[in-house]
Coordinates of C-alpha atoms in Angstrom, one line a residue:
M6 CA -3.5 -30.8 -17.9
S7 CA -3.7 -28.1 -15.2
N8 CA -3.7 -24.7 -16.8
I9 CA -2.0 -21.7 -15.2
K10 CA -4.4 -18.8 -15.1
D11 CA -4.1 -17.1 -11.7
I12 CA -0.7 -15.6 -10.6
L13 CA -0.4 -14.5 -7.0
I14 CA 2.6 -12.3 -6.1
V15 CA 3.5 -12.3 -2.4
G16 CA 5.2 -9.0 -1.3
G17 CA 5.4 -5.6 -2.8
G18 CA 8.4 -3.2 -3.0
T19 CA 10.5 -2.8 -6.1
A20 CA 10.6 -6.5 -6.8
G21 CA 6.9 -7.2 -6.3
W22 CA 5.6 -4.3 -8.3
L23 CA 8.2 -4.6 -11.1
A24 CA 7.3 -8.2 -11.4
A25 CA 3.5 -7.4 -11.4
A26 CA 3.9 -4.7 -14.0
S27 CA 6.3 -6.7 -16.2
L28 CA 4.3 -9.9 -16.2
A29 CA 1.0 -8.1 -16.7
R30 CA 2.5 -6.4 -19.8
Q31 CA 4.3 -9.5 -21.2
L32 CA 1.3 -11.8 -20.6
N33 CA -1.1 -9.0 -21.8
I34 CA -3.7 -9.9 -19.1
L35 CA -6.0 -7.1 -20.2
E36 CA -6.7 -9.0 -23.4
D37 CA -7.0 -12.4 -21.7
P38 CA -10.1 -12.6 -19.4
E39 CA -9.1 -15.9 -18.0
M40 CA -5.7 -14.6 -16.8
S41 CA -5.3 -12.6 -13.5
I42 CA -2.4 -11.2 -11.4
T43 CA -2.9 -10.4 -7.7
L44 CA -0.3 -8.7 -5.5
V45 CA -0.8 -9.2 -1.7
E46 CA 1.5 -7.2 0.6
S47 CA 1.5 -6.1 4.2
P48 CA 0.1 -2.6 4.7
D49 CA 2.9 -1.6 7.1
T50 CA 6.1 -2.8 5.5
P51 CA 8.7 0.0 5.8
T52 CA 11.1 1.0 3.0
I53 CA 14.7 1.6 3.7
G54 CA 15.1 4.7 1.3
V55 CA 18.9 4.5 0.7
G56 CA 18.9 5.6 -2.9
E57 CA 19.1 3.1 -5.6
G58 CA 21.2 2.6 -8.7
T59 CA 20.0 0.9 -11.9
W60 CA 21.6 -0.4 -15.2
P61 CA 20.8 1.0 -18.7
T62 CA 18.4 -2.0 -19.1
M63 CA 15.9 -0.2 -16.9
R64 CA 15.2 2.2 -19.9
S65 CA 14.0 -0.7 -22.1
T66 CA 12.1 -2.3 -19.1
L67 CA 10.2 0.9 -18.4
K68 CA 9.5 1.5 -22.1
R69 CA 8.1 -2.0 -22.6
I70 CA 5.9 -1.7 -19.5
G71 CA 4.6 1.6 -20.9
I72 CA 5.7 4.1 -18.3
D73 CA 6.5 7.6 -19.6
E74 CA 10.1 8.6 -18.9
T75 CA 9.3 12.2 -17.8
D76 CA 6.6 11.0 -15.4
F77 CA 9.0 8.4 -14.0
I78 CA 11.8 11.1 -13.5
R79 CA 9.3 13.5 -11.8
E80 CA 7.6 11.2 -9.5
C81 CA 10.6 9.0 -8.3
D82 CA 13.2 11.7 -7.5
V83 CA 15.2 10.3 -10.5
S84 CA 18.5 11.6 -11.7
F85 CA 20.7 10.3 -14.5
K86 CA 23.3 7.6 -13.8
Q87 CA 26.3 7.2 -16.2
G88 CA 28.3 4.5 -14.4
T89 CA 30.4 4.1 -11.2
K90 CA 33.4 6.2 -10.0
F91 CA 35.7 4.1 -7.8
V92 CA 37.7 6.2 -5.5
N93 CA 40.8 4.8 -3.6
W94 CA 40.0 1.2 -4.6
H95 CA 43.6 1.0 -5.8
Q96 CA 46.7 2.9 -4.4
L97 CA 46.6 6.6 -3.8
N98 CA 48.2 9.1 -6.2
E99 CA 51.9 9.8 -5.6
D100 CA 51.0 13.1 -4.0
G101 CA 48.7 11.4 -1.6
S102 CA 45.5 12.7 -3.2
D103 CA 42.5 10.5 -4.0
A104 CA 42.9 8.2 -6.9
A105 CA 39.9 7.2 -9.0
Y106 CA 38.8 5.3 -12.1
H107 CA 35.5 4.9 -13.9
H108 CA 33.3 2.0 -14.9
S109 CA 31.3 3.9 -17.6
F110 CA 28.0 2.9 -19.3
E111 CA 29.3 4.1 -22.7
L112 CA 30.9 0.8 -24.0
P113 CA 33.7 0.9 -26.4
H114 CA 31.9 -0.9 -29.3
G115 CA 29.8 2.2 -29.7
Q116 CA 32.8 4.3 -30.8
W117 CA 35.4 1.6 -31.8
R118 CA 35.6 -1.0 -34.5
T119 CA 38.2 -2.9 -32.6
S120 CA 38.8 -3.5 -28.9
P121 CA 40.7 -0.4 -27.7
G122 CA 42.4 -1.9 -24.7
P123 CA 45.7 -3.1 -26.2
Y124 CA 45.9 0.1 -28.3
W125 CA 45.5 2.2 -25.3
Q126 CA 48.1 0.2 -23.4
M127 CA 50.6 0.6 -26.3
L128 CA 50.0 4.4 -26.4
E129 CA 49.3 4.9 -22.7
K130 CA 52.4 7.2 -22.1
E131 CA 51.7 9.2 -25.4
L132 CA 48.0 9.7 -24.4
G133 CA 48.6 10.4 -20.7
L134 CA 45.1 9.4 -19.8
P135 CA 43.5 6.5 -17.9
Y136 CA 41.8 3.9 -19.9
A137 CA 38.2 5.0 -19.4
E138 CA 39.0 8.7 -20.1
A139 CA 41.0 7.8 -23.3
I140 CA 38.3 5.6 -24.9
S141 CA 35.2 7.6 -24.1
V142 CA 34.0 11.1 -23.2
Q143 CA 31.7 9.8 -20.5
P144 CA 34.1 10.1 -17.5
H145 CA 34.7 13.8 -18.5
A146 CA 30.8 14.2 -18.7
C147 CA 30.6 12.8 -15.2
R148 CA 33.3 15.0 -13.9
E149 CA 31.6 18.1 -15.3
H150 CA 28.1 17.0 -14.1
F151 CA 26.8 16.9 -17.7
A152 CA 23.6 15.0 -18.4
P153 CA 23.6 12.2 -21.0
K154 CA 21.0 13.8 -23.2
T155 CA 19.1 17.0 -23.8
M156 CA 15.4 18.1 -23.9
T157 CA 15.4 17.4 -27.7
T158 CA 16.5 13.8 -27.2
P159 CA 13.4 11.6 -27.4
A160 CA 12.4 9.6 -24.3
Y161 CA 14.6 6.7 -23.4
E162 CA 17.1 7.6 -26.0
G163 CA 20.5 9.1 -25.1
I164 CA 23.5 11.0 -26.5
L165 CA 25.5 9.0 -24.0
N166 CA 24.5 5.7 -22.5
Y167 CA 22.6 6.0 -19.2
A168 CA 20.6 4.5 -16.4
Y169 CA 19.0 6.0 -13.3
H170 CA 19.4 6.9 -9.6
L171 CA 16.0 6.7 -7.9
D172 CA 14.1 6.6 -4.7
A173 CA 13.0 2.9 -4.4
G174 CA 10.1 3.7 -2.2
K175 CA 8.6 6.2 -4.7
F176 CA 9.4 3.9 -7.6
A177 CA 7.4 1.0 -6.0
K178 CA 4.4 3.4 -5.4
M179 CA 4.5 4.5 -9.0
L180 CA 4.7 1.0 -10.3
A181 CA 1.8 0.0 -8.0
R182 CA -0.4 2.7 -9.3
F183 CA 0.5 2.1 -13.0
A184 CA 0.1 -1.7 -12.6
T185 CA -3.4 -1.5 -10.9
E186 CA -4.8 1.4 -13.0
Q187 CA -3.3 0.6 -16.4
L188 CA -2.4 -3.1 -16.5
G189 CA -5.2 -4.8 -14.6
V190 CA -3.3 -6.0 -11.6
R191 CA -5.4 -6.6 -8.4
H192 CA -3.8 -5.2 -5.2
V193 CA -4.6 -6.7 -1.8
Q194 CA -3.2 -5.2 1.4
A195 CA -3.2 -7.8 4.1
H196 CA -0.8 -9.5 6.6
I197 CA 0.3 -12.8 5.1
E198 CA 0.3 -15.7 7.7
Q199 CA 1.2 -18.8 5.8
A200 CA 1.1 -20.8 2.6
H201 CA -0.9 -24.0 2.0
L202 CA 0.2 -26.9 -0.2
D203 CA -2.0 -29.4 -2.2
E204 CA -1.4 -33.2 -2.2
D205 CA 1.4 -32.9 -4.8
G206 CA 3.3 -30.3 -2.9
Y207 CA 2.3 -27.3 -5.0
I208 CA 1.2 -24.1 -3.3
R209 CA -2.6 -23.9 -3.4
S210 CA -3.1 -20.7 -1.4
V211 CA -1.9 -18.3 1.2
S212 CA -3.9 -17.2 4.3
T213 CA -4.0 -13.7 5.3
R214 CA -5.3 -11.9 8.5
E215 CA -7.6 -9.4 6.7
A216 CA -8.5 -10.9 3.3
G217 CA -8.8 -14.6 4.2
E218 CA -7.4 -17.3 1.9
L219 CA -6.1 -16.2 -1.5
H220 CA -5.8 -18.9 -4.2
G221 CA -3.5 -19.1 -7.1
D222 CA -2.1 -21.4 -9.8
F223 CA 1.4 -19.8 -9.8
F224 CA 3.2 -17.9 -7.0
V225 CA 5.9 -15.3 -7.1
D226 CA 7.8 -14.9 -3.8
C227 CA 8.7 -11.2 -3.4
S228 CA 8.6 -11.2 0.4
G229 CA 12.2 -10.1 0.8
F230 CA 14.5 -11.5 3.4
T231 CA 11.6 -13.2 5.0
S232 CA 11.2 -15.5 2.0
L233 CA 7.8 -16.6 3.1
L234 CA 7.4 -19.2 0.3
L235 CA 10.8 -20.3 -0.8
D236 CA 12.3 -20.5 2.7
K237 CA 9.4 -20.7 5.2
T238 CA 7.3 -23.0 3.1
Y239 CA 9.7 -25.0 1.0
N240 CA 12.9 -24.8 3.1
I241 CA 15.1 -24.2 0.0
P242 CA 18.7 -23.9 1.4
F243 CA 20.5 -20.5 1.4
R244 CA 24.0 -20.6 0.2
S245 CA 26.1 -18.0 1.9
V246 CA 29.0 -16.3 0.0
S247 CA 30.4 -14.7 3.2
D248 CA 33.7 -16.6 2.6
T249 CA 34.2 -14.7 -0.6
L250 CA 32.5 -11.4 0.0
F251 CA 33.1 -10.1 3.5
V252 CA 30.8 -7.2 3.9
N253 CA 27.7 -7.9 6.0
S254 CA 26.5 -4.5 7.3
A255 CA 25.6 -1.0 6.2
I256 CA 25.0 2.4 7.8
A257 CA 22.6 4.6 5.7
I258 CA 22.0 8.3 5.9
Q259 CA 19.8 10.5 3.8
T260 CA 21.9 13.6 3.1
P261 CA 20.5 16.9 1.9
Y262 CA 22.4 19.0 -0.7
E263 CA 24.4 22.0 0.6
S264 CA 22.3 24.3 -1.6
E265 CA 19.5 24.1 -4.1
D266 CA 21.9 24.5 -7.0
A267 CA 24.5 22.0 -5.9
P268 CA 25.7 19.8 -8.7
I269 CA 24.1 16.3 -9.0
A270 CA 26.7 13.6 -9.6
S271 CA 26.2 11.4 -12.7
P272 CA 28.1 8.3 -11.5
T273 CA 27.5 6.4 -8.3
I274 CA 30.6 7.3 -6.2
S275 CA 32.1 4.3 -4.4
T276 CA 34.9 5.3 -2.0
A277 CA 36.9 2.6 -0.4
Q278 CA 37.4 2.6 3.4
K279 CA 39.3 0.6 6.0
A280 CA 36.8 -2.2 6.1
G281 CA 34.5 -1.6 3.1
W282 CA 33.3 1.3 1.0
I283 CA 30.9 4.3 1.0
W284 CA 28.2 4.8 -1.6
D285 CA 27.2 8.3 -2.7
I286 CA 24.1 8.5 -4.9
G287 CA 22.8 11.8 -6.2
L288 CA 19.1 12.1 -6.5
Q289 CA 17.1 15.2 -7.4
S290 CA 16.3 16.3 -3.9
R291 CA 19.1 14.7 -1.8
R292 CA 22.0 12.3 -1.7
G293 CA 21.6 8.7 -0.8
T294 CA 24.7 7.8 1.2
G295 CA 25.9 4.8 3.2
H296 CA 28.8 2.8 4.4
V297 CA 29.0 -0.9 3.5
Y298 CA 31.4 -2.8 5.7
S299 CA 32.2 -6.0 7.5
D300 CA 31.5 -6.0 11.3
N301 CA 34.2 -8.7 11.6
Y302 CA 36.7 -5.9 10.9
M303 CA 35.0 -2.7 12.1
S304 CA 32.4 -2.0 14.8
D305 CA 29.0 -0.5 14.0
D306 CA 29.9 2.7 15.9
E307 CA 33.2 3.1 14.0
A308 CA 31.5 2.5 10.7
E309 CA 29.0 5.3 11.5
T310 CA 31.8 7.6 12.5
T311 CA 33.5 6.9 9.3
L312 CA 30.5 7.8 7.3
R313 CA 29.8 11.0 9.1
R314 CA 33.5 12.0 8.7
Y315 CA 33.0 11.5 5.0
L316 CA 29.9 13.6 4.9
G317 CA 31.3 16.4 7.1
P318 CA 29.7 18.6 9.8
A319 CA 26.3 18.7 8.1
S320 CA 25.8 15.1 9.0
E321 CA 25.8 15.7 12.7
N322 CA 22.0 16.0 13.1
L323 CA 21.1 13.4 10.5
D324 CA 19.6 10.1 11.5
A325 CA 21.5 6.9 10.6
K326 CA 19.9 3.5 9.9
L327 CA 21.8 0.3 10.6
I328 CA 21.2 -2.5 8.1
K329 CA 22.5 -6.0 8.6
M330 CA 22.9 -8.1 5.4
R331 CA 23.3 -11.8 4.7
L332 CA 25.0 -12.3 1.4
G333 CA 24.2 -15.3 -0.7
Y334 CA 21.5 -17.0 -2.7
R335 CA 19.0 -19.8 -2.7
E336 CA 20.1 -23.0 -4.2
K337 CA 16.9 -23.0 -6.2
V338 CA 14.8 -20.0 -7.1
F339 CA 12.1 -22.0 -9.0
H340 CA 10.4 -24.8 -7.1
K341 CA 7.2 -26.5 -8.0
N342 CA 4.8 -23.5 -8.8
C343 CA 6.8 -20.8 -7.1
V344 CA 9.5 -18.4 -8.3
A345 CA 11.4 -16.2 -5.9
I346 CA 12.4 -12.7 -7.2
G347 CA 14.5 -10.0 -5.4
L348 CA 15.7 -10.4 -1.8
S349 CA 13.8 -13.7 -1.4
A350 CA 16.1 -15.3 -4.1
A351 CA 19.3 -13.7 -3.4
F352 CA 21.2 -10.7 -2.0
L353 CA 24.7 -10.0 -3.2
E354 CA 26.9 -7.0 -2.4
P355 CA 25.5 -3.8 -3.9
L356 CA 28.9 -2.6 -5.2
E357 CA 27.8 -2.7 -8.9
A358 CA 24.1 -2.1 -8.3
S359 CA 23.1 -5.6 -9.7
A360 CA 20.0 -6.0 -7.4
I361 CA 17.4 -4.3 -9.6
F362 CA 19.0 -5.6 -12.8
L363 CA 18.6 -9.2 -11.4
I364 CA 14.9 -8.4 -10.8
E365 CA 14.6 -7.3 -14.4
A366 CA 16.3 -10.4 -15.6
S367 CA 14.0 -12.6 -13.5
C368 CA 10.9 -10.9 -14.9
N369 CA 12.1 -11.0 -18.4
M370 CA 12.9 -14.7 -18.4
L371 CA 9.7 -15.7 -16.4
G372 CA 7.5 -13.5 -18.7
E373 CA 9.0 -14.9 -22.0
L374 CA 8.9 -18.5 -20.9
F375 CA 5.9 -18.4 -18.7
P376 CA 4.4 -21.9 -18.4
D377 CA 0.8 -22.6 -19.5
S378 CA 0.5 -25.8 -17.3
R379 CA 2.0 -27.7 -14.5
E380 CA 3.7 -30.0 -17.0
M381 CA 5.5 -27.1 -18.6
M382 CA 6.4 -25.7 -15.2
S383 CA 8.5 -28.8 -14.3
L384 CA 10.4 -28.4 -17.7
L385 CA 11.0 -24.7 -17.1
E386 CA 12.1 -25.2 -13.4
K387 CA 15.5 -26.8 -14.3
K388 CA 16.3 -24.2 -17.0
Y389 CA 15.4 -21.3 -14.7
N390 CA 17.5 -22.6 -11.8
Q391 CA 20.5 -23.3 -14.0
S392 CA 20.3 -19.9 -15.4
F393 CA 20.2 -18.0 -12.2
L394 CA 22.8 -20.1 -10.5
K395 CA 25.2 -19.0 -13.3
R396 CA 24.1 -15.4 -12.7
W397 CA 24.7 -15.5 -9.0
H398 CA 28.2 -17.0 -9.6
A399 CA 29.0 -14.3 -12.2
V400 CA 28.0 -11.5 -10.0
V401 CA 30.1 -12.9 -7.1
D402 CA 33.1 -13.2 -9.3
F403 CA 32.8 -9.7 -10.8
I404 CA 32.4 -8.1 -7.3
K405 CA 35.3 -10.1 -5.9
L406 CA 37.4 -8.9 -8.8
H407 CA 37.4 -5.4 -7.4
Y408 CA 38.8 -6.6 -4.1
V409 CA 41.3 -9.0 -5.4
L410 CA 42.9 -6.3 -7.7
S411 CA 42.9 -3.5 -5.0
G412 CA 46.5 -3.9 -4.0
R413 CA 45.7 -2.3 -0.6
T414 CA 47.5 -3.5 2.4
D415 CA 46.4 -0.8 4.9
S416 CA 44.1 -3.1 6.9
E417 CA 43.3 -6.8 7.5
F418 CA 40.1 -6.5 5.5
W419 CA 41.9 -5.7 2.3
I420 CA 44.8 -8.1 3.0
D421 CA 42.3 -11.0 3.6
N422 CA 40.4 -10.2 0.5
T423 CA 43.4 -11.1 -1.6
N424 CA 43.8 -14.5 0.1
P425 CA 43.6 -17.1 -2.7
G426 CA 41.3 -19.2 -0.4
T427 CA 38.7 -16.6 -0.6
V428 CA 38.8 -16.3 -4.5
P429 CA 36.4 -18.5 -6.6
D430 CA 38.2 -20.9 -8.9
T431 CA 36.4 -19.4 -11.9
L432 CA 37.8 -15.9 -11.2
K433 CA 41.3 -17.4 -10.5
A434 CA 41.3 -18.9 -13.9
H435 CA 40.2 -15.7 -15.6
L436 CA 42.8 -13.6 -13.8
E437 CA 45.6 -16.1 -14.7
F438 CA 44.6 -15.8 -18.4
W439 CA 44.2 -12.0 -18.3
A440 CA 47.6 -11.6 -16.8
H441 CA 49.0 -12.7 -20.2
H442 CA 46.2 -11.7 -22.6
P443 CA 43.5 -9.1 -22.6
P444 CA 39.9 -10.4 -22.4
S445 CA 38.6 -11.5 -25.8
R446 CA 35.2 -11.7 -27.5
F447 CA 35.2 -15.4 -27.0
E448 CA 34.9 -15.0 -23.2
L449 CA 31.9 -13.9 -21.2
S450 CA 29.7 -14.2 -24.3
S451 CA 26.7 -16.0 -22.8
A452 CA 23.3 -14.2 -22.6
L453 CA 23.4 -15.3 -18.9
E454 CA 26.4 -13.1 -18.1
P455 CA 25.2 -10.1 -16.1
F456 CA 28.5 -8.3 -16.9
V457 CA 29.7 -7.9 -20.4
R458 CA 33.5 -8.2 -21.4
E459 CA 33.8 -4.4 -21.6
S460 CA 32.8 -4.1 -17.9
Y461 CA 35.6 -6.4 -16.9
E462 CA 38.0 -4.3 -19.0
F463 CA 37.0 -1.1 -17.1
I464 CA 38.0 -2.8 -13.9
L465 CA 41.1 -4.6 -15.2
Y466 CA 42.6 -1.6 -16.9
G467 CA 41.3 0.8 -14.2
M468 CA 43.1 -1.2 -11.5
G469 CA 46.3 -1.8 -13.4
H470 CA 46.0 -5.6 -14.0
H471 CA 47.2 -5.0 -17.6
S472 CA 50.7 -4.1 -16.5
R473 CA 51.9 -7.7 -16.4
Y474 CA 51.9 -8.1 -20.1
T475 CA 53.1 -6.0 -23.1
P476 CA 51.1 -5.9 -26.4
N477 CA 52.9 -7.1 -29.5
P478 CA 52.8 -4.2 -32.1
A479 CA 52.7 -6.7 -34.9
R480 CA 49.4 -7.9 -33.7
L481 CA 47.9 -4.4 -33.5
P482 CA 47.1 -3.7 -37.2
H483 CA 44.8 -0.7 -36.4
L484 CA 47.3 1.5 -34.7
D485 CA 46.8 4.5 -37.0
Y486 CA 43.0 4.2 -36.7
A487 CA 43.4 4.0 -32.9
R488 CA 45.4 7.2 -32.8
E489 CA 42.8 8.9 -34.9
N490 CA 40.0 7.8 -32.7
F491 CA 41.8 8.8 -29.5
A492 CA 42.2 12.3 -31.1
R493 CA 38.6 12.4 -32.2
I494 CA 37.4 11.5 -28.6
A495 CA 39.8 14.2 -27.2
Q496 CA 38.2 16.8 -29.5
T497 CA 34.7 15.7 -28.7
R498 CA 35.5 16.1 -25.1
K499 CA 36.5 19.7 -25.7
E500 CA 33.3 20.5 -27.6
M501 CA 31.0 18.8 -24.9
P502 CA 29.9 22.1 -23.2
E503 CA 28.4 23.2 -26.5
H504 CA 26.0 20.2 -26.7
L505 CA 25.1 19.1 -23.2
V506 CA 23.7 20.8 -20.0
T507 CA 24.3 19.7 -16.5
N508 CA 22.2 17.1 -14.7
R509 CA 20.5 19.7 -12.5
R510 CA 19.7 21.9 -15.5
L511 CA 18.1 19.1 -17.5
L512 CA 16.1 17.9 -14.4
E513 CA 14.9 21.5 -13.8
Q514 CA 13.7 21.7 -17.4
L515 CA 11.8 18.5 -17.0
Q516 CA 9.7 20.0 -14.3
K517 CA 8.2 22.3 -17.0
H518 CA 8.7 20.4 -20.2
R519 CA 8.5 16.7 -21.4
F520 CA 10.7 14.5 -23.4
Q521 CA 9.2 13.6 -26.8
A522 CA 7.5 10.3 -26.7
I523 CA 9.0 7.7 -29.1

């Protein structure tokens, strides 16, 4: 039996260093003198620096790794993220102003003992509020730029559910320092040339320009779009999803705040455009902004003009970066003794910020089920590939849901997105059922589902898909309770200024003080 002792991670960045830190902690290599993790990366790989969004799962990931939340916020230009605000993804308001709805992180089960959707629909005219605003205070917190916690809230805990906006380049550097100084990961900076296989087709080593040949028993491909191991070495096919998700380009601009005391937005703001959408992510020191679009419907120059128009006159002297994207996933992400994590495994549209979450999911599954031998590796390979194939499909379905329900007919891009031929059969089946019945707890219940049922409800109710059915009052036994809960949430909304400070105020406090360690 060939034991697995030496792990070699090829490539750095967020994927590589998060994998290194997570595996080092989960496998506890400091207490196992026979186990080692080495990360090799090119010394001159640039970072894009667009501003990244995470999911609330990042809190438990960082806590498990052992990183202090205050240090993380200070070093990585972090701000608090409380969901996504979708602007103009459906029709405009009757007066022509922007229309918006929220996909909040504060899920209904935290405040409701029953699913609130049908009750909100029954009482919609009485309440006079959109779904997300009626069932939670979080959209109001976002509108008023409130933070999800205070200085007295312990690290990684929140009054409201939250994730982070961060500078991915700074995050990778922090992870690298922590992994090497605290967790025993070895770091090699060298240009990687090629991988070498043994007689059974397993990777034996990689050769580098500066550090010679580096051997390992298990390899993690975090080499980004290059995919040095999974693609260049094993030729694992890439399955494009361009027939479902049309965007393939992005223009990114790092945008300064207008003043030092300008509000920092809590949600990622996604504003629909003629052939895509603009992201607007508030970090501590700047905004990460960009225009995601399809160059089959809009030229690169027009896309940049659209973004600069959104940003206003202050963007005239700011540099823009063009990014070309290939959306899809590898048919296998685990092959022989190699697992791909991050862009080398898949890249799916960044609309719901799933990229870093999928890195987390990869690290968690690999760490928990890490094989001790080649024999175990072959058993894990099939489970791992099936798991992530389901995840890729689920992410594609969820992102496509936003486009299918848009109702926009102002450009060919939006019209083509509603063509049934571009909609996955799984999503068609869900939408047909949801046209007559709200999502239930018996759907989307698998641990492999990236998006929980409540996330679908935010989109379905936010974009008006509920309007095709009418709840039966006889089947709503908790109507009095629902009215009381809606009233309680409305009262809490009014009292919010007494309990929370703004994002910027809390981040300023964190420069002098620290969250209490848990």
